[in-house]
Short mmCIF file of C-alpha atoms in Angstrom, two decimals:
data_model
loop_
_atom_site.label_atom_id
_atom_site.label_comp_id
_atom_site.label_asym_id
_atom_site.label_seq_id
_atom_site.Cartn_x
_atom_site.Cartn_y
_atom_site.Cartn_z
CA UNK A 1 -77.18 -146.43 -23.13
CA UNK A 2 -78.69 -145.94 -26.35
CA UNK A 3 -75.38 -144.89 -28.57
CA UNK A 4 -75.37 -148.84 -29.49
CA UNK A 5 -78.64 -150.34 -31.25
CA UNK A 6 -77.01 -154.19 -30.65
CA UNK A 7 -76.70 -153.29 -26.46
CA UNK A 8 -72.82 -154.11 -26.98
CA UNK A 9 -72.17 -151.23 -24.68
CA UNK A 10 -73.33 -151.28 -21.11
CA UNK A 11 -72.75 -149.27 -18.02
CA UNK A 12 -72.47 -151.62 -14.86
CA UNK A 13 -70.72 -149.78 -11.31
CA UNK A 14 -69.96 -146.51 -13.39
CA UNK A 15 -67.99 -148.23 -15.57
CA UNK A 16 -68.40 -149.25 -19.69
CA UNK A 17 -68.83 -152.84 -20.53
CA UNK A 18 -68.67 -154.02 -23.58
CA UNK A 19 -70.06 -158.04 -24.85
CA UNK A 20 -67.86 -158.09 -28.04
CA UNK A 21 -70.66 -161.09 -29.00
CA UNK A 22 -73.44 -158.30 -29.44
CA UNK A 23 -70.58 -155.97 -31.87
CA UNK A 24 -71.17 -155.02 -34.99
CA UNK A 25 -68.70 -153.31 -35.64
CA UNK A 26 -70.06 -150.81 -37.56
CA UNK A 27 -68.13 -147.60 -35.65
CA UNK A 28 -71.35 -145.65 -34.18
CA UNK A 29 -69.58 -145.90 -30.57
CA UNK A 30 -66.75 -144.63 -31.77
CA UNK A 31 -67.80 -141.62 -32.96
CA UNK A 32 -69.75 -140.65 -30.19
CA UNK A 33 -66.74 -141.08 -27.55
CA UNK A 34 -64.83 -138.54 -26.91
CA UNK A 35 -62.58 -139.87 -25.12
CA UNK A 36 -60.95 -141.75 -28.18
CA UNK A 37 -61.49 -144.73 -26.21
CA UNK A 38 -63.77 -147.05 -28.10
CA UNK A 39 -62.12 -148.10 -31.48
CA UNK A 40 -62.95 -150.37 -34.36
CA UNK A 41 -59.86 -152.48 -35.65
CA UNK A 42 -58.25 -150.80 -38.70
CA UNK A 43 -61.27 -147.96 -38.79
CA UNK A 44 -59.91 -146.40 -35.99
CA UNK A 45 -60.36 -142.33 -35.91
CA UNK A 46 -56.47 -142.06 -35.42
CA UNK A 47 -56.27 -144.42 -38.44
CA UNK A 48 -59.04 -142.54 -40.67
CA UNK A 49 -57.41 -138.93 -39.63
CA UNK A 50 -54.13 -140.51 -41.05
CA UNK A 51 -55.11 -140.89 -43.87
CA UNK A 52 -56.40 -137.77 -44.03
CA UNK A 53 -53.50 -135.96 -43.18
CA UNK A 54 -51.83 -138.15 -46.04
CA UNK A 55 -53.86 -136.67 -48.51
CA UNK A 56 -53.87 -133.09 -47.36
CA UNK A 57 -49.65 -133.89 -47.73
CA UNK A 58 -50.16 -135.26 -51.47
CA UNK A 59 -52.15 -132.78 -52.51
CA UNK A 60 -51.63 -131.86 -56.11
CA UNK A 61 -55.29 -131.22 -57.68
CA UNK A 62 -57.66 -128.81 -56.67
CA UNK A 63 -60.42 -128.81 -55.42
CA UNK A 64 -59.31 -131.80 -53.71
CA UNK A 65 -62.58 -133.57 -52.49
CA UNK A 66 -62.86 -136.50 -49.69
CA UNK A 67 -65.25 -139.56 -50.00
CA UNK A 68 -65.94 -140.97 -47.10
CA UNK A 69 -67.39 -144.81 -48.39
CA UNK A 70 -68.92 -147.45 -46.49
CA UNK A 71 -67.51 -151.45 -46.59
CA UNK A 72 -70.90 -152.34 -47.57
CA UNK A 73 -72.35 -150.48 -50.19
CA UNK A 74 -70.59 -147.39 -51.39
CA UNK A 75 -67.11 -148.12 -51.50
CA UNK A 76 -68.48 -151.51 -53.78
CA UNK A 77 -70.13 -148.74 -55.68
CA UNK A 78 -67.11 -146.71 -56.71
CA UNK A 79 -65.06 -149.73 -57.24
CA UNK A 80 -67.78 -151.09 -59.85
CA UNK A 81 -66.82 -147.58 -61.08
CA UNK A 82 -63.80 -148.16 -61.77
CA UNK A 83 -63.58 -151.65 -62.83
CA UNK A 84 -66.68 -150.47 -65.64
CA UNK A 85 -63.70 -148.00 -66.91
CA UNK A 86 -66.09 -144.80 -66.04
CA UNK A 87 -64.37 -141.93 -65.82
CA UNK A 88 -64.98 -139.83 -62.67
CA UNK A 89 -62.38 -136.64 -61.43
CA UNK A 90 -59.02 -137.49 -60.37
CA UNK A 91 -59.36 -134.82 -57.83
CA UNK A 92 -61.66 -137.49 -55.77
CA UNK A 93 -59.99 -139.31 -53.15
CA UNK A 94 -61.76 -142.55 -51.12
CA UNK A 95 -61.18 -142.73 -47.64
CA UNK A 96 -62.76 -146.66 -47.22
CA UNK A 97 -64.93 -146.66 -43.32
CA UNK A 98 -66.80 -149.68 -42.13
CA UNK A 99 -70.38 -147.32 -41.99
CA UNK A 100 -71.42 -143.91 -42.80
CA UNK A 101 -72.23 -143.94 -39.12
CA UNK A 102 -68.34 -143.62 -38.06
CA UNK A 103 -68.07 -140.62 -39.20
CA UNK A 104 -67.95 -137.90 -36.55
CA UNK A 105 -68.00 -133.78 -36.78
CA UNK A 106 -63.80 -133.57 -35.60
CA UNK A 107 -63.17 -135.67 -38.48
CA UNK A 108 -65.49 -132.94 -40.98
CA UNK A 109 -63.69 -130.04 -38.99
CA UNK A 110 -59.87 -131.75 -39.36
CA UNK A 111 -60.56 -132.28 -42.95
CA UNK A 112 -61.31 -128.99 -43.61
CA UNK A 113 -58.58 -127.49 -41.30
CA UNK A 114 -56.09 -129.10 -43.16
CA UNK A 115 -57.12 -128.12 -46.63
CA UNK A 116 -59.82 -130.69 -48.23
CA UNK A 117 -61.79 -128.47 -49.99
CA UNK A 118 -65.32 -130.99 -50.07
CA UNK A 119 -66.59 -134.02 -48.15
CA UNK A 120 -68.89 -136.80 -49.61
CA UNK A 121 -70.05 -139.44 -46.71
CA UNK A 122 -71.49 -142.16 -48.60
CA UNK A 123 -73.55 -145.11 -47.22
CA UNK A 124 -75.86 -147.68 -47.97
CA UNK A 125 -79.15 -146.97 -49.04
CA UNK A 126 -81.20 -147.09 -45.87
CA UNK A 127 -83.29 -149.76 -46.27
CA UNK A 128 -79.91 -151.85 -47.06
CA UNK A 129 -77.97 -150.75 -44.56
CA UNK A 130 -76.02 -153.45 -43.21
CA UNK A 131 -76.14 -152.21 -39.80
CA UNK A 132 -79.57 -151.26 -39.98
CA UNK A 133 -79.86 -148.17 -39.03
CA UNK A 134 -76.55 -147.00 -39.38
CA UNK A 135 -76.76 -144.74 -43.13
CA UNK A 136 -80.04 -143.26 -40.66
CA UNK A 137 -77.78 -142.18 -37.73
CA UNK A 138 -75.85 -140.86 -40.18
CA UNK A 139 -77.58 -138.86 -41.44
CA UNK A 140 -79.00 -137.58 -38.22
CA UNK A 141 -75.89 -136.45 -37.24
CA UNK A 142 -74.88 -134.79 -40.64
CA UNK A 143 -78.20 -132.81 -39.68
CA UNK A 144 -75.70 -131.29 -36.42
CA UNK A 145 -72.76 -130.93 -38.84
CA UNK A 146 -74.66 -128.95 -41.24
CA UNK A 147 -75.63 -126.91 -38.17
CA UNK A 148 -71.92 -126.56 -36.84
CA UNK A 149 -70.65 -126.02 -40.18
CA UNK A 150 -73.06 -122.77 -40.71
CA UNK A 151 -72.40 -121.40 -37.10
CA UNK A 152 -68.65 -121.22 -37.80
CA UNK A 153 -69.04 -119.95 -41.23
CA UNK A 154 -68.57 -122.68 -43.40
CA UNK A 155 -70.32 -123.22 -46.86
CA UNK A 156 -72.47 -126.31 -45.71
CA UNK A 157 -72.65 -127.05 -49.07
CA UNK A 158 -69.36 -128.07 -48.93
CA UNK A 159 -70.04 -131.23 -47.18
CA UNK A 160 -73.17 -133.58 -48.37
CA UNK A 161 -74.26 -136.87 -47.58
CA UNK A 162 -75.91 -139.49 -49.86
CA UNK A 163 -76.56 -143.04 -50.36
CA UNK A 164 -74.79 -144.89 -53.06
CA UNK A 165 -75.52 -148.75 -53.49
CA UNK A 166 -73.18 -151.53 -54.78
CA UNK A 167 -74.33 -151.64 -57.95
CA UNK A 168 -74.39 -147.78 -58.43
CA UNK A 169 -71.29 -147.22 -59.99
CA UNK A 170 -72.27 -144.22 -61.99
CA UNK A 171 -74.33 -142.68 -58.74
CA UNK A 172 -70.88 -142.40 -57.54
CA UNK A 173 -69.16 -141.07 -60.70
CA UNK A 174 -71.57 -138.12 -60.75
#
């Protein structure tokens, strides 16, 4: 099973085991199972689309955009952004995930059902990554999102991916 790059997830008598010891815990299982049954404490999917949902309720700007931010790299990023008093739209709202990699397509599709109007993911550059390969993955499947998103007849454009380090605090305000 190649969904896991640190073989945390085998399949032994047709059933899923997992060696927590090999977990990274970067979320790349999880958003590959769609059975909602493999989640990552406090990053689960039910958690994430919570929060979601929470800003679809409070929202009072428009266009209201999502930015999906890694632990490692991004979400630093746009905190250095703020603490450096740069001034970025208040129409942005974070949505902090442990990779770039945990981000699925139901999660795209569910934030644009309920009314976001654009999605950042944001992850490590990918030579940084902390999970190696996870921005990578990423961005492989943002390839199949892009896809989806044009068969259905949504502006792709809507949606882009891009790395944004820890110290790149004005990457992220632009």
């Amino acid at each position: 099973m190649d969904i896991c790059e640190y073989n945390a997830l085998k399949v032994e008598d047709n059933q899923l085991k997992i060696t927590e010891a090999n977990c990274s815990g970067c979320g790349g299982c999880q958003s590959v199972c769609s059975y909602n049954a493999l989640n990552i404490p406090g990053f689960a999917k039910a958690q994430i689309s919570a929060q979601i949902q929470s800003l679809v309720k409070q929202k009072r700007e428009s266009p209201l955009i999502i930015a999906f931010l890694c632990n490692w790299c991004s979400y630093v990023g746009a905190d250095l952004a703020g603490t450096s008093k740069l001034s970025y739209p208040t129409n942005i709202r974070t949505i902090h995930v442990m990779c770039a990699v945990i981000i699925d397509p139901s999660l795209i599709f569910e934030s644009l059902f309920y009314g976001i109007d654009g999605i950042l993911i944001a992850g490590c550059h990918p030579q940084d990554c902390h999970y190696n390969n996870g921005f990578i993955r990423a961005q492989n499947r943002f390839k199949s999102i892009s896809e989806m998103l044009a068969e259905v007849g949504i502006n792709k454009k809507r949606v882009r991916i891009t790395s944004i380090s820890a110290g790149e605090g004005e990457k992220f305000v632009r």
